[in-house]
Short mmCIF file of C-alpha atoms in Angstrom, two decimals:
data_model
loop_
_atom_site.label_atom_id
_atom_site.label_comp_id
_atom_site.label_asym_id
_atom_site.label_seq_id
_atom_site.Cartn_x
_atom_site.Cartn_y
_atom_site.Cartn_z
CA UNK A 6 0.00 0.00 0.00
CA UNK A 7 1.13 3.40 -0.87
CA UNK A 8 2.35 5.46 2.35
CA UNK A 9 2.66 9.40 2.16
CA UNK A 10 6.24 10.77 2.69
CA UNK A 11 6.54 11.83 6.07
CA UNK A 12 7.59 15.87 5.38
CA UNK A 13 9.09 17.65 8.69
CA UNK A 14 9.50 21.07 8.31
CA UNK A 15 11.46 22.03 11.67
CA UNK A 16 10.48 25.62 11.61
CA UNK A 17 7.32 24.92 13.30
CA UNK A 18 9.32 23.92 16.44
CA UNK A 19 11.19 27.20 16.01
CA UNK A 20 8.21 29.82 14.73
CA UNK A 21 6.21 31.39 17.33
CA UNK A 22 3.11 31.62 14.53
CA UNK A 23 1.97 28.49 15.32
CA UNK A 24 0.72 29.13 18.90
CA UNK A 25 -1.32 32.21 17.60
CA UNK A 26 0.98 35.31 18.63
CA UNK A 27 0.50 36.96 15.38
CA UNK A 28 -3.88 36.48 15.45
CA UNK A 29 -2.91 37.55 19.07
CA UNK A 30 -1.58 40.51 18.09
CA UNK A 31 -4.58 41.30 15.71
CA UNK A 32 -7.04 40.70 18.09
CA UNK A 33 -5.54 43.16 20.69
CA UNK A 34 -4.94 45.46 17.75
CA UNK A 35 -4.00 48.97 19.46
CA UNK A 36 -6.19 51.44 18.98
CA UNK A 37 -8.01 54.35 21.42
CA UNK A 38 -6.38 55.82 24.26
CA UNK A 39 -3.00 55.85 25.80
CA UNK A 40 -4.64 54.04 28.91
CA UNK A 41 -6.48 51.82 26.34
CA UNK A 42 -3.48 50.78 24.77
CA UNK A 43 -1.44 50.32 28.47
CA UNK A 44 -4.20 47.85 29.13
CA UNK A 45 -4.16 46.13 26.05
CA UNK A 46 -0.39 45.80 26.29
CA UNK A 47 -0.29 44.41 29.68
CA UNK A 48 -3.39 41.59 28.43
CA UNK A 49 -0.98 41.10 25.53
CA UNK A 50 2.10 40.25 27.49
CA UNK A 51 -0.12 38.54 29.79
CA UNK A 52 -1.05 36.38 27.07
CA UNK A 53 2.36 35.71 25.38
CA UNK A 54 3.65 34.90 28.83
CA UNK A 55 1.27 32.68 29.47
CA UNK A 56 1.51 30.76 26.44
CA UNK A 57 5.27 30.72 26.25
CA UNK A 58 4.93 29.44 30.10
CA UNK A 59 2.48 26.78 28.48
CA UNK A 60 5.23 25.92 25.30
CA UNK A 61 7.99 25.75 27.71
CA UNK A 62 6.35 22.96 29.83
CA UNK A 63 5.41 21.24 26.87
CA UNK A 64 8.99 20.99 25.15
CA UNK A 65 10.39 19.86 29.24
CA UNK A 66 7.49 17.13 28.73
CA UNK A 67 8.78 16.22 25.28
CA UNK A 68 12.21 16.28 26.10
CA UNK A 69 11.57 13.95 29.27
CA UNK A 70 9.87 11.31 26.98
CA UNK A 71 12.07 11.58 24.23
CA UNK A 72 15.02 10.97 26.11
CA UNK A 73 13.83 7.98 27.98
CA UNK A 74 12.62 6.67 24.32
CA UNK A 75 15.84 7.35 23.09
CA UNK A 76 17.72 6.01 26.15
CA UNK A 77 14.98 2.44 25.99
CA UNK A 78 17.15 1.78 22.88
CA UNK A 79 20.51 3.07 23.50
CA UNK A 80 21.30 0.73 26.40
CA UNK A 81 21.43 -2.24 23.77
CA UNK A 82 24.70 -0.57 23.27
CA UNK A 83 25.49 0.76 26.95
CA UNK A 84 24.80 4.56 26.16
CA UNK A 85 23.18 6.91 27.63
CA UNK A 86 21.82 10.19 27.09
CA UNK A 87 21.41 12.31 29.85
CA UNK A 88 20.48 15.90 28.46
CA UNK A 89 18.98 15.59 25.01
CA UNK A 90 19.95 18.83 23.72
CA UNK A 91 23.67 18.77 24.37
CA UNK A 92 24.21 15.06 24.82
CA UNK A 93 23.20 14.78 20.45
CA UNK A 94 25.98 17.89 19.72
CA UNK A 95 28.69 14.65 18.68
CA UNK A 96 26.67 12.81 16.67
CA UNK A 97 27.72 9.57 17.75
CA UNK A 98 24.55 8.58 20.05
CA UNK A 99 22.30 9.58 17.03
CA UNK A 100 24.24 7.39 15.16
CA UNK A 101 24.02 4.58 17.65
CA UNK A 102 20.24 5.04 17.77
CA UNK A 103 19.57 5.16 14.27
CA UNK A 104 21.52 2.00 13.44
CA UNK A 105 20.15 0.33 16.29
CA UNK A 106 16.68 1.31 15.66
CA UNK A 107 17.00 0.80 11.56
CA UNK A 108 18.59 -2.73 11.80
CA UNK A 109 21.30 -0.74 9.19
CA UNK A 110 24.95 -0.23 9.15
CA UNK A 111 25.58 3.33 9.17
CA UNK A 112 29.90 3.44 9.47
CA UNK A 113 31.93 4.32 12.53
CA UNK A 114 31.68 8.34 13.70
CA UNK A 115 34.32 10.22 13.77
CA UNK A 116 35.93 10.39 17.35
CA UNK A 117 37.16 13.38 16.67
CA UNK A 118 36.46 16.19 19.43
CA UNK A 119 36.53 19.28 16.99
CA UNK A 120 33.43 20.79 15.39
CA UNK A 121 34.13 19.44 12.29
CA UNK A 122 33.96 16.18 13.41
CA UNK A 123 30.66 16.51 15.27
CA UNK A 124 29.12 18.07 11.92
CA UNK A 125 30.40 15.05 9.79
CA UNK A 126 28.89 12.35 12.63
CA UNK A 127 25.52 14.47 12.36
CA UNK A 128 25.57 14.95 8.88
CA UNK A 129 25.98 11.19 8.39
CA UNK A 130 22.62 10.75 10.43
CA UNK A 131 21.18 13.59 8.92
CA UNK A 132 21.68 11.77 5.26
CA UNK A 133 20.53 8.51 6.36
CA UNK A 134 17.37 10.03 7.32
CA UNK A 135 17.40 11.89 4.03
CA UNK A 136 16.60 8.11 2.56
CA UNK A 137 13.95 7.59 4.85
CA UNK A 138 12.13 10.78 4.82
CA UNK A 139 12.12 14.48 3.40
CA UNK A 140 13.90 16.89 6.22
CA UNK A 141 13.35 20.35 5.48
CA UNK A 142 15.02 23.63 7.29
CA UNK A 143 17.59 21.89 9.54
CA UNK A 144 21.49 21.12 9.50
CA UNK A 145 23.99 19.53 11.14
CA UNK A 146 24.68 23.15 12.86
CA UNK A 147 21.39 23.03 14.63
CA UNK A 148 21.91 19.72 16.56
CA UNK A 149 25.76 20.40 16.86
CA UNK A 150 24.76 24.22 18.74
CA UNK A 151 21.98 22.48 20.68
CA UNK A 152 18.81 23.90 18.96
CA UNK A 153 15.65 22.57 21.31
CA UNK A 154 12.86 22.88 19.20
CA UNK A 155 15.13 21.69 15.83
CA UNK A 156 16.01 18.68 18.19
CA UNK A 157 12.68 17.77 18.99
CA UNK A 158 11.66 17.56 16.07
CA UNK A 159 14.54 15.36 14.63
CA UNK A 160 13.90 12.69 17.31
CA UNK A 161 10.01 13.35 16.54
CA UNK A 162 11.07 12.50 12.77
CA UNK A 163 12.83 9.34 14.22
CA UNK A 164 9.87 7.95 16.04
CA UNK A 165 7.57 9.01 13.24
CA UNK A 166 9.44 6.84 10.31
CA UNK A 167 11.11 4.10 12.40
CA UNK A 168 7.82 3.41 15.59
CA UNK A 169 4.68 4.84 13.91
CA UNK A 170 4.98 4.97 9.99
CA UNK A 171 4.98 1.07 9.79
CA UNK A 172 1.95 0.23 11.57
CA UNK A 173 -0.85 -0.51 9.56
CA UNK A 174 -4.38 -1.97 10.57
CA UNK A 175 -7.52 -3.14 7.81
CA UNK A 176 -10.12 -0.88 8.60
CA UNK A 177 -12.18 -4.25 8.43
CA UNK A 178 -11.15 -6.97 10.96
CA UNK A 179 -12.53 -10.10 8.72
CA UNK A 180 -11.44 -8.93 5.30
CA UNK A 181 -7.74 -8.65 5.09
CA UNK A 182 -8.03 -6.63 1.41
CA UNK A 183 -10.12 -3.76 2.81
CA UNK A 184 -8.84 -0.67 3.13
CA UNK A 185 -6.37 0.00 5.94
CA UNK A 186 -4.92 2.70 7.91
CA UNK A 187 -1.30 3.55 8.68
CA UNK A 188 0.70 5.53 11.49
CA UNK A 189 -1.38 7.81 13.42
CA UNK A 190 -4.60 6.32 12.43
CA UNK A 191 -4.05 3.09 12.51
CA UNK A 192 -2.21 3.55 15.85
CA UNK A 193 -5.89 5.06 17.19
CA UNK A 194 -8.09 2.53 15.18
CA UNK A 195 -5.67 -0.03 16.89
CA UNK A 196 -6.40 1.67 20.39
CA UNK A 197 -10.39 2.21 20.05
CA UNK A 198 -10.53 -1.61 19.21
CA UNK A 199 -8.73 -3.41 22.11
CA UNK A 200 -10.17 -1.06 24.72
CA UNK A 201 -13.76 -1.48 23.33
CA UNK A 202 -16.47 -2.08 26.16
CA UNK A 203 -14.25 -1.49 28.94
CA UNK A 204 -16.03 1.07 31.28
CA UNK A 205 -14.93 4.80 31.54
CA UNK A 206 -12.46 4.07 28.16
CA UNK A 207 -13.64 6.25 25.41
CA UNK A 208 -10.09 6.76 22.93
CA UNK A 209 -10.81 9.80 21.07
CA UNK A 210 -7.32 11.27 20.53
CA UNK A 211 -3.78 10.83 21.80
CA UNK A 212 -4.34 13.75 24.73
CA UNK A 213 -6.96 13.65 26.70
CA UNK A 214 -8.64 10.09 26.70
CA UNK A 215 -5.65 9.27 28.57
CA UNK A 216 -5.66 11.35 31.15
CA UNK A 217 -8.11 8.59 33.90
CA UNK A 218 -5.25 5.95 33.30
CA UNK A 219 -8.19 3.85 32.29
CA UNK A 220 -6.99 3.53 28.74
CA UNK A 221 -3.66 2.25 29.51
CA UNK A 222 -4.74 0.15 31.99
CA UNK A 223 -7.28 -1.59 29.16
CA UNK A 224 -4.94 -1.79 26.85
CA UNK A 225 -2.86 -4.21 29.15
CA UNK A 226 -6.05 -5.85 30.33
CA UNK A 227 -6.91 -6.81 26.45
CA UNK A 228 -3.70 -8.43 25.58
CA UNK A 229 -2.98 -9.65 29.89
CA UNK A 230 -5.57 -9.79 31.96
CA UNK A 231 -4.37 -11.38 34.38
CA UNK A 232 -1.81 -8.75 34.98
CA UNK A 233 -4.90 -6.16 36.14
CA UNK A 234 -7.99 -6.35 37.85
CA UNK A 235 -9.49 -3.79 35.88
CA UNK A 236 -12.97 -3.81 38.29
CA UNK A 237 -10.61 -2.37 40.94
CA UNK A 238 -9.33 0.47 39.55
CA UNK A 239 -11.40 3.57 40.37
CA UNK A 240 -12.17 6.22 37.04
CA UNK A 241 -11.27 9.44 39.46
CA UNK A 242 -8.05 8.16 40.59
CA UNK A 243 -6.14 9.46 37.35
CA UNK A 244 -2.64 9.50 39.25
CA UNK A 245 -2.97 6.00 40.97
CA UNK A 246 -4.52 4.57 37.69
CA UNK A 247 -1.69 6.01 35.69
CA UNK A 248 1.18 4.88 38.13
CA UNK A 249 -0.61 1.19 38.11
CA UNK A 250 -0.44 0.98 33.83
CA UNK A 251 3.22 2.35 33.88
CA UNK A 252 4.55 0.34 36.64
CA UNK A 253 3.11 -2.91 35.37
CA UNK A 254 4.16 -2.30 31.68
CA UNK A 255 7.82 -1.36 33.24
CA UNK A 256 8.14 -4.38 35.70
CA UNK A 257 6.06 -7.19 33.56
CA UNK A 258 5.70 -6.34 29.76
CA UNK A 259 9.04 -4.34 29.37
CA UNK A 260 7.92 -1.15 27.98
CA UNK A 261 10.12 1.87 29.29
CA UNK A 262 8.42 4.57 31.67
CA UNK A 263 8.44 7.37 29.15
CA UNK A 264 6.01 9.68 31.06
CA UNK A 265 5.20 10.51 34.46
CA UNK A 266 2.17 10.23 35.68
CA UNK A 267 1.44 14.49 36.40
CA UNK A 268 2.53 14.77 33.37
CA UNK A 269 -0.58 13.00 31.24
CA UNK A 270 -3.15 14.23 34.82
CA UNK A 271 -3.55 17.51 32.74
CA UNK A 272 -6.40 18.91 31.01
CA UNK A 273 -4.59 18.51 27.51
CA UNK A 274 -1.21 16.11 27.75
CA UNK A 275 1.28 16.59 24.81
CA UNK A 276 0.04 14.36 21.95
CA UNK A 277 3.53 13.47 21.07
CA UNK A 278 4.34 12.05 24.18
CA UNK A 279 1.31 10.08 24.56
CA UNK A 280 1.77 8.68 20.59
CA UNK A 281 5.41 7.46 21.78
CA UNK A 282 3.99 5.58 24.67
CA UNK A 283 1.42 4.10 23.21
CA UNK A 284 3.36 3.18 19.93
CA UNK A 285 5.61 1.05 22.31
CA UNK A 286 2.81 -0.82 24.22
CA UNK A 287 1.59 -1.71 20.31
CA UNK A 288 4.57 -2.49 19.11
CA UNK A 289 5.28 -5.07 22.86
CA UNK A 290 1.95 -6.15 22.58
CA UNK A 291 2.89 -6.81 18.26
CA UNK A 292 5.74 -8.91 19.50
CA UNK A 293 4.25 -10.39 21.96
CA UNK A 294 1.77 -12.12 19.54
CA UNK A 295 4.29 -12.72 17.25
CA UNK A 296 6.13 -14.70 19.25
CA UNK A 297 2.81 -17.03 20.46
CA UNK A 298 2.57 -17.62 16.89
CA UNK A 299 6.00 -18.41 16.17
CA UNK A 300 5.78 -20.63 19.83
CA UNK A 301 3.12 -21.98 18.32
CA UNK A 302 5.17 -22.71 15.13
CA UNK A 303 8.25 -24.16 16.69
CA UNK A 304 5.95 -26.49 19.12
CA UNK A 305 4.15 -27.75 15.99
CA UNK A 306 7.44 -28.20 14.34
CA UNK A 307 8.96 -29.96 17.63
CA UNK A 308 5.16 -32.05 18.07
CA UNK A 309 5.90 -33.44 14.34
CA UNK A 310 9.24 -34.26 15.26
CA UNK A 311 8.18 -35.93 17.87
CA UNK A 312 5.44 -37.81 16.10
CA UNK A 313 8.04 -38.68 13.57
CA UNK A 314 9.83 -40.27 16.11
CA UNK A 315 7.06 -41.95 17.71
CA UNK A 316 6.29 -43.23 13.96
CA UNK A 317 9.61 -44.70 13.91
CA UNK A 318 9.75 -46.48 17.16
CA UNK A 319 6.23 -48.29 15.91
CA UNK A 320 7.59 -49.09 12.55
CA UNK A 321 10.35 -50.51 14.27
CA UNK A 322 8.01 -52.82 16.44
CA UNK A 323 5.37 -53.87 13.98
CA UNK A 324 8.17 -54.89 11.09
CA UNK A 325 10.28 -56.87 13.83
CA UNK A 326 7.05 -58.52 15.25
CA UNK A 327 5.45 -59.14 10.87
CA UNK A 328 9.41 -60.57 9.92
CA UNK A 329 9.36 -62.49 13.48
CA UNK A 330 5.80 -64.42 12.16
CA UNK A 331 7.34 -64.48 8.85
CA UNK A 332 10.44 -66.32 9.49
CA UNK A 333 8.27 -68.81 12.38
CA UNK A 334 5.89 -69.40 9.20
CA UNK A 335 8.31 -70.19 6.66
CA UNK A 336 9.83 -72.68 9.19
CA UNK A 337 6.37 -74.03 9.98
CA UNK A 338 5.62 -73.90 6.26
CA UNK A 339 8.43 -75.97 5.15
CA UNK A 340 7.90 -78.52 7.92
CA UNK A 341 7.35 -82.06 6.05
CA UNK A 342 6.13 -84.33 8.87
CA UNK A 343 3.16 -85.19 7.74
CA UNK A 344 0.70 -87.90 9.57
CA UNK A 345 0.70 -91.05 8.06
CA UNK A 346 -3.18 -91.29 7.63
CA UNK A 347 -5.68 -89.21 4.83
CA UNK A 348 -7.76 -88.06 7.77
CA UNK A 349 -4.48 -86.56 9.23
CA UNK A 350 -3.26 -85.15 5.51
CA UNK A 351 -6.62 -83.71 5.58
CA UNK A 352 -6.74 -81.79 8.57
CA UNK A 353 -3.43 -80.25 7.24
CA UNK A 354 -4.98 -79.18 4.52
CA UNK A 355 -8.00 -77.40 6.17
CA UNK A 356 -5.50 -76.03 8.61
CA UNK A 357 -3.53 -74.69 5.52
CA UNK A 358 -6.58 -73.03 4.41
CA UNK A 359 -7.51 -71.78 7.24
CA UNK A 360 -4.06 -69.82 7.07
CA UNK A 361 -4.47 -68.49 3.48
CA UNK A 362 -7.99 -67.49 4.30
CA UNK A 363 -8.11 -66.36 8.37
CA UNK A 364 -4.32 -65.46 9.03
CA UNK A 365 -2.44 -64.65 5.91
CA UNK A 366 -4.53 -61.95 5.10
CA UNK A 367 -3.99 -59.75 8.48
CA UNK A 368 -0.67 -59.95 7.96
CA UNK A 369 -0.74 -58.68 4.28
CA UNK A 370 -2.90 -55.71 5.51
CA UNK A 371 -0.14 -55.35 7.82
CA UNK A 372 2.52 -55.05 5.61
CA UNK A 373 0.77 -52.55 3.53
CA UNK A 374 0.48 -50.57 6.44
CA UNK A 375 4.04 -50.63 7.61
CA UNK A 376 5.12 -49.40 3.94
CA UNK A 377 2.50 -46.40 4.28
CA UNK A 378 3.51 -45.46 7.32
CA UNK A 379 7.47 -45.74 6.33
CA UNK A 380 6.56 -43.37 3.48
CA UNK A 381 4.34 -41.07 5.71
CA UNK A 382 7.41 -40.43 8.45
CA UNK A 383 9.38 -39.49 5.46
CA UNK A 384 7.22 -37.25 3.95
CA UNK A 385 6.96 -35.51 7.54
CA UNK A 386 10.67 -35.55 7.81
CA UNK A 387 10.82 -34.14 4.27
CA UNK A 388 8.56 -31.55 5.21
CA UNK A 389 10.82 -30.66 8.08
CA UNK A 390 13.79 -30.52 6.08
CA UNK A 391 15.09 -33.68 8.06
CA UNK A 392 17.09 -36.45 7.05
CA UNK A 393 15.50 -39.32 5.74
CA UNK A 394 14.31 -42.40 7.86
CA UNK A 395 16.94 -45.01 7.64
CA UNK A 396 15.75 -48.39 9.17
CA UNK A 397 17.75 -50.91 10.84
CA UNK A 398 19.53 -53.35 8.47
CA UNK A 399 17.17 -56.01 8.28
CA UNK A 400 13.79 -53.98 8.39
CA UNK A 401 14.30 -51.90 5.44
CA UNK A 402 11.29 -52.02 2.79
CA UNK A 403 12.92 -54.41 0.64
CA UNK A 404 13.49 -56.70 3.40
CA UNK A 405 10.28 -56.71 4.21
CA UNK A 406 9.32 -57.74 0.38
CA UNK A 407 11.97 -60.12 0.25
CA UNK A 408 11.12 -61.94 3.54
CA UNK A 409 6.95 -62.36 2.21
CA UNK A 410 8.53 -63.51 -1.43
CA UNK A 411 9.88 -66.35 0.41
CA UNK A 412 6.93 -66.91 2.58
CA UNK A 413 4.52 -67.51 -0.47
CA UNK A 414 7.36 -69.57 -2.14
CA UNK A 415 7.35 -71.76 1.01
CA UNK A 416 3.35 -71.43 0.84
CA UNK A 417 3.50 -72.84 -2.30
CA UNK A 418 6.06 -75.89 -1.74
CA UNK A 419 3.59 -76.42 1.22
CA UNK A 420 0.65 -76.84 -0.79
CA UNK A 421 2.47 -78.86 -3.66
CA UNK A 422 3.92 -81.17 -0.81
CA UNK A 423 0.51 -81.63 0.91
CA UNK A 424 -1.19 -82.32 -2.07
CA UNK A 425 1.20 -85.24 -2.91
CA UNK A 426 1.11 -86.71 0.14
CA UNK A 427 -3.02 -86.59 -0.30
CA UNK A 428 -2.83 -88.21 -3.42
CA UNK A 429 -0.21 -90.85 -1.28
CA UNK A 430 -2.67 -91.56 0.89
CA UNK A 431 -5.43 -91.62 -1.13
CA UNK A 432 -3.67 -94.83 -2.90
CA UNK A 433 -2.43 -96.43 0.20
CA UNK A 434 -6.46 -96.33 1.49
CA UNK A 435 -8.07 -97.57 -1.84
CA UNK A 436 -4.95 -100.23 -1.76
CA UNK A 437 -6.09 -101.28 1.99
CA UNK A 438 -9.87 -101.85 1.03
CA UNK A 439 -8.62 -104.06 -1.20
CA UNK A 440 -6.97 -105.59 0.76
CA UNK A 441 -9.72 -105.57 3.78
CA UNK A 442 -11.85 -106.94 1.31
CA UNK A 443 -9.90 -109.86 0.03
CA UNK A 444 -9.02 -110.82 3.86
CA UNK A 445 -12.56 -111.13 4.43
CA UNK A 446 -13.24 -113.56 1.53
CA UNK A 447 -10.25 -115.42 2.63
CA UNK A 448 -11.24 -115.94 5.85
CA UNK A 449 -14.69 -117.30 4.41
CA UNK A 450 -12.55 -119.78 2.06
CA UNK A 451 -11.25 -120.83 4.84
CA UNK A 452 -13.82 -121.32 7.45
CA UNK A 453 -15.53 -123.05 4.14
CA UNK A 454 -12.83 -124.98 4.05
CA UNK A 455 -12.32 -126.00 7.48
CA UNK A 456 -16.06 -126.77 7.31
CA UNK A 457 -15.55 -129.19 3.63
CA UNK A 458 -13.21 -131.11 4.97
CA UNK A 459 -14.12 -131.67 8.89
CA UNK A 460 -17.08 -133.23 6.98
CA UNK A 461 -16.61 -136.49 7.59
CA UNK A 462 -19.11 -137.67 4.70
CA UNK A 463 -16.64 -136.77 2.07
CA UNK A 464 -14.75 -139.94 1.97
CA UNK A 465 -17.86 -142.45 1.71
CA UNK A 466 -18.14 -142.88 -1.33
CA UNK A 467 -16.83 -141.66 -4.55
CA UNK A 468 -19.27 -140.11 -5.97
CA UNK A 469 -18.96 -137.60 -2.10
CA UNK A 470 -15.12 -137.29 -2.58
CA UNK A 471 -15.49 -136.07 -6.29
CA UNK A 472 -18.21 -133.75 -4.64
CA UNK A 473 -16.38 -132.37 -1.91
CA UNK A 474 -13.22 -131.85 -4.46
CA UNK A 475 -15.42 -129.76 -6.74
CA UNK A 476 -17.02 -127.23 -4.12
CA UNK A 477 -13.50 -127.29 -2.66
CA UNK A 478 -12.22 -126.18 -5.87
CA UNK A 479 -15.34 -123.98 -6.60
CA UNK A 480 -14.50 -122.38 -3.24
CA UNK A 481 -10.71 -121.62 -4.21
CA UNK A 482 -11.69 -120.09 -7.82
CA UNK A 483 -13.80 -117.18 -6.13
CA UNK A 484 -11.77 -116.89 -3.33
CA UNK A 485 -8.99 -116.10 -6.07
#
């Protein structure tokens, strides 16, 4: 999205115009009598004093919170500013800040303690921010001779570009290709939004609707509530309010005490001031989410490592446990004492089909499952950018194949062998019916025979002993 150059022209911190002295002057325009005009000029001095009294306090308040801004980021690098408008003159802190704040390389200053070295450090800073944003109506002279208002307004520029320029909100919540809202808006929109429906919060502005302490107070609530019990505080207690907000932020959320709490009690607190504060409890609170996401992130990353690992461990145990049954079957399977009976052949049989049928086919579904899953952990791992799954020798993919080739190779020798043997046994029983049969004709030839010649009539007569010889030899014809 397109943002509008920041332009700073420095010599409203310098002019008197923009407080109103000149429509002061017209308005008190001096005209009448010489007592007239002696009371005109005294409500005109009155008036200038006044409002120089009120500028003054203003720029102190600025130049507090400014310098504790400044100072939130210099002590990254162990520096310190102590008075803002001299402490700059060098140029080397404004380096410091800029480089730290910019994530940018600027060069080493110049240590130098002459005041052309000071103008070259400033100079430097000055043309980095030159990149950044348009400066108009100050030099390195002005921060080097320790210009207030000129110095404000640099380290106003700073916090502009580098804390309020980048944030940027959709104007609607659920449609991230509305139109949004950057810096000083979005800032606001951002503020209105998380302190929504808390009571005695109304944001409006960056001056007043801060002055109950309320709105900073909600603004920690939203993002930790259980940091503040926000039904305690009490809306007239503006100073204890404020002092709560600003000593939690300091002690639990990190975010510098840039103001004091008297300062923001007033019936119109400098805007600037309350724009840096609030900037850095956005910009905490930004972090702060960005971090739960990428927490979130890493523990997803670390919870599919771990599953990965998990995966492992069970490919590990159902391949040893589907090779273990493997290698028992194939020694089962190739097991060739066989009962010596067709009723015991044929229970083998039915017990061999009861393993193609009931228990082969678990273990098939089994080994389809252990190849998904070896493919699945290293698609994960892939995904992670993690080495691939290695197995143990022995339980790679294609030992797995190798192992069931063999089984169904032994499967078939089984079969092939069993039916033989069936077809063995088959013979042997239709060979020992036979046989049962014969031996029970024979041992009617021979009772028969027993019975022919205990006779004792055979031998009478000839005619009984040709008899007897023919039914003896009738009897040995069918027996044979």
């Amino acid at each position: 999205m397109y943002r509008r150059p920041i332009v700073i022209d420095y010599r409203r911190y310098s002019g008197l115009h923009e407080h109103g002295f000149h429509n002061l002057e017209t308005q008190y325009e001096l005209r009448g009598s010489s007592d007239d005009m002696t009371q005109r000029e005294d409500v005109l001095k009155f008036e200038q004093g006044r409002i120089k009294a009120l500028q003054e306090e203003r720029l102190h308040i600025q130049k507090k919170t400014f310098t504790k801004w400044m100072n939130s980021f210099l002590q990254k690098a162990r520096m310190e500013v102590e008075d803002l408008f001299t402490d700059l003159a060098d140029g080397r802190k404004l380096l410091k800040l800029l480089e730290i704040i910019s994530g940018e390389k600027l060069g080493k200053p110049n240590n130098g303690k002459m005041r052309v070295h000071k103008v070259e450090n400033v100079n430097k800073s000055l043309a980095f921010l030159h990149t950044k944003v348009r400066l108009e109506s100050i030099g390195a002279q002005d921060i080097v001779d320790g210009n207030p208002r000129l110095i404000l307004g640099l380290i106003w520029t700073i916090i502009l570009r580098f804390q309020i320029q980048e944030i940027e909100i959709d104007v609607d919540e659920e449609n991230e290709s509305s139109e949004k809202k950057s810096a000083k808006d979005a800032l606001l929109l951002w503020c209105q939004r998380k302190t929504t429906g808390y009571p005695g919060v109304s944001i409006q502005d960056f001056t007043g609707s801060w002055r109950s302490g309320l709105g900073f107070n909600a603004l920690i609530h939203a993002h930790r509530p259980d940091l503040i019990d926000f039904t305690e505080l009490q809306p007239a207690r503006h100073i204890e309010n404020l002092n709560n907000a600003f000593d939690i932020a300091n002690n639990e959320l990190g975010i510098p005490r840039l103001l004091d709490a008297e300062d923001v009690d007033t019936s119109r607190p400098d805007e600037k001031s309350i724009i840096t504060y609030v900037a850095s409890y956005y910009h905490t609170f930004a972090r702060m989410k960005n971090e739960m996401k990428s927490g979130r992130r890493i523990a997803n990353i670390v919870g599919q490592m771990m599953d990965a690992d998990k995966m492992k461990v069970h490919y590990d145990r159902l391949t040893t446990r589907l090779l273990d049954w493997i290698r028992a079957k194939i020694i089962e399977l190739e097991d060739r004492n066989f009962p010596n009976s067709l009723e015991g052949i044929q229970k083998e049989l039915l017990k061999f089909k009861q393993y193609r049928t009931i228990e082969k086919p678990p273990k098939y579904k089994e080994r389809s499952e252990i190849e998904a899953l070896y493919f699945h952990i290293n698609t994960q791992l892939k995904s992670l950018n993690q080495p691939a799954f290695q197995p143990q020798d022995g339980q790679l993919i294609h030992d797995l194949e190798r192992n069931w080739q063999e089984l169904e190779r032994s499967e078939h020798r089984r079969e092939v062998a069993l039916r033989q043997e069936l077809l063995r046994q088959e013979r042997l029983e239709q060979l020992n019916y036979k046989f049962e049969r014969k031996s029970v004709l024979r041992e009617g030839y021979l009772k028969e025979m027993i019975q022919v010649l205990s006779d004792p009539r055979y031998g009478s007569s000839l005619a009984q002993v040709d008899a007897t010889v023919k039914k003896h030899e009738a009897i040995s014809a069918d027996i044979l």
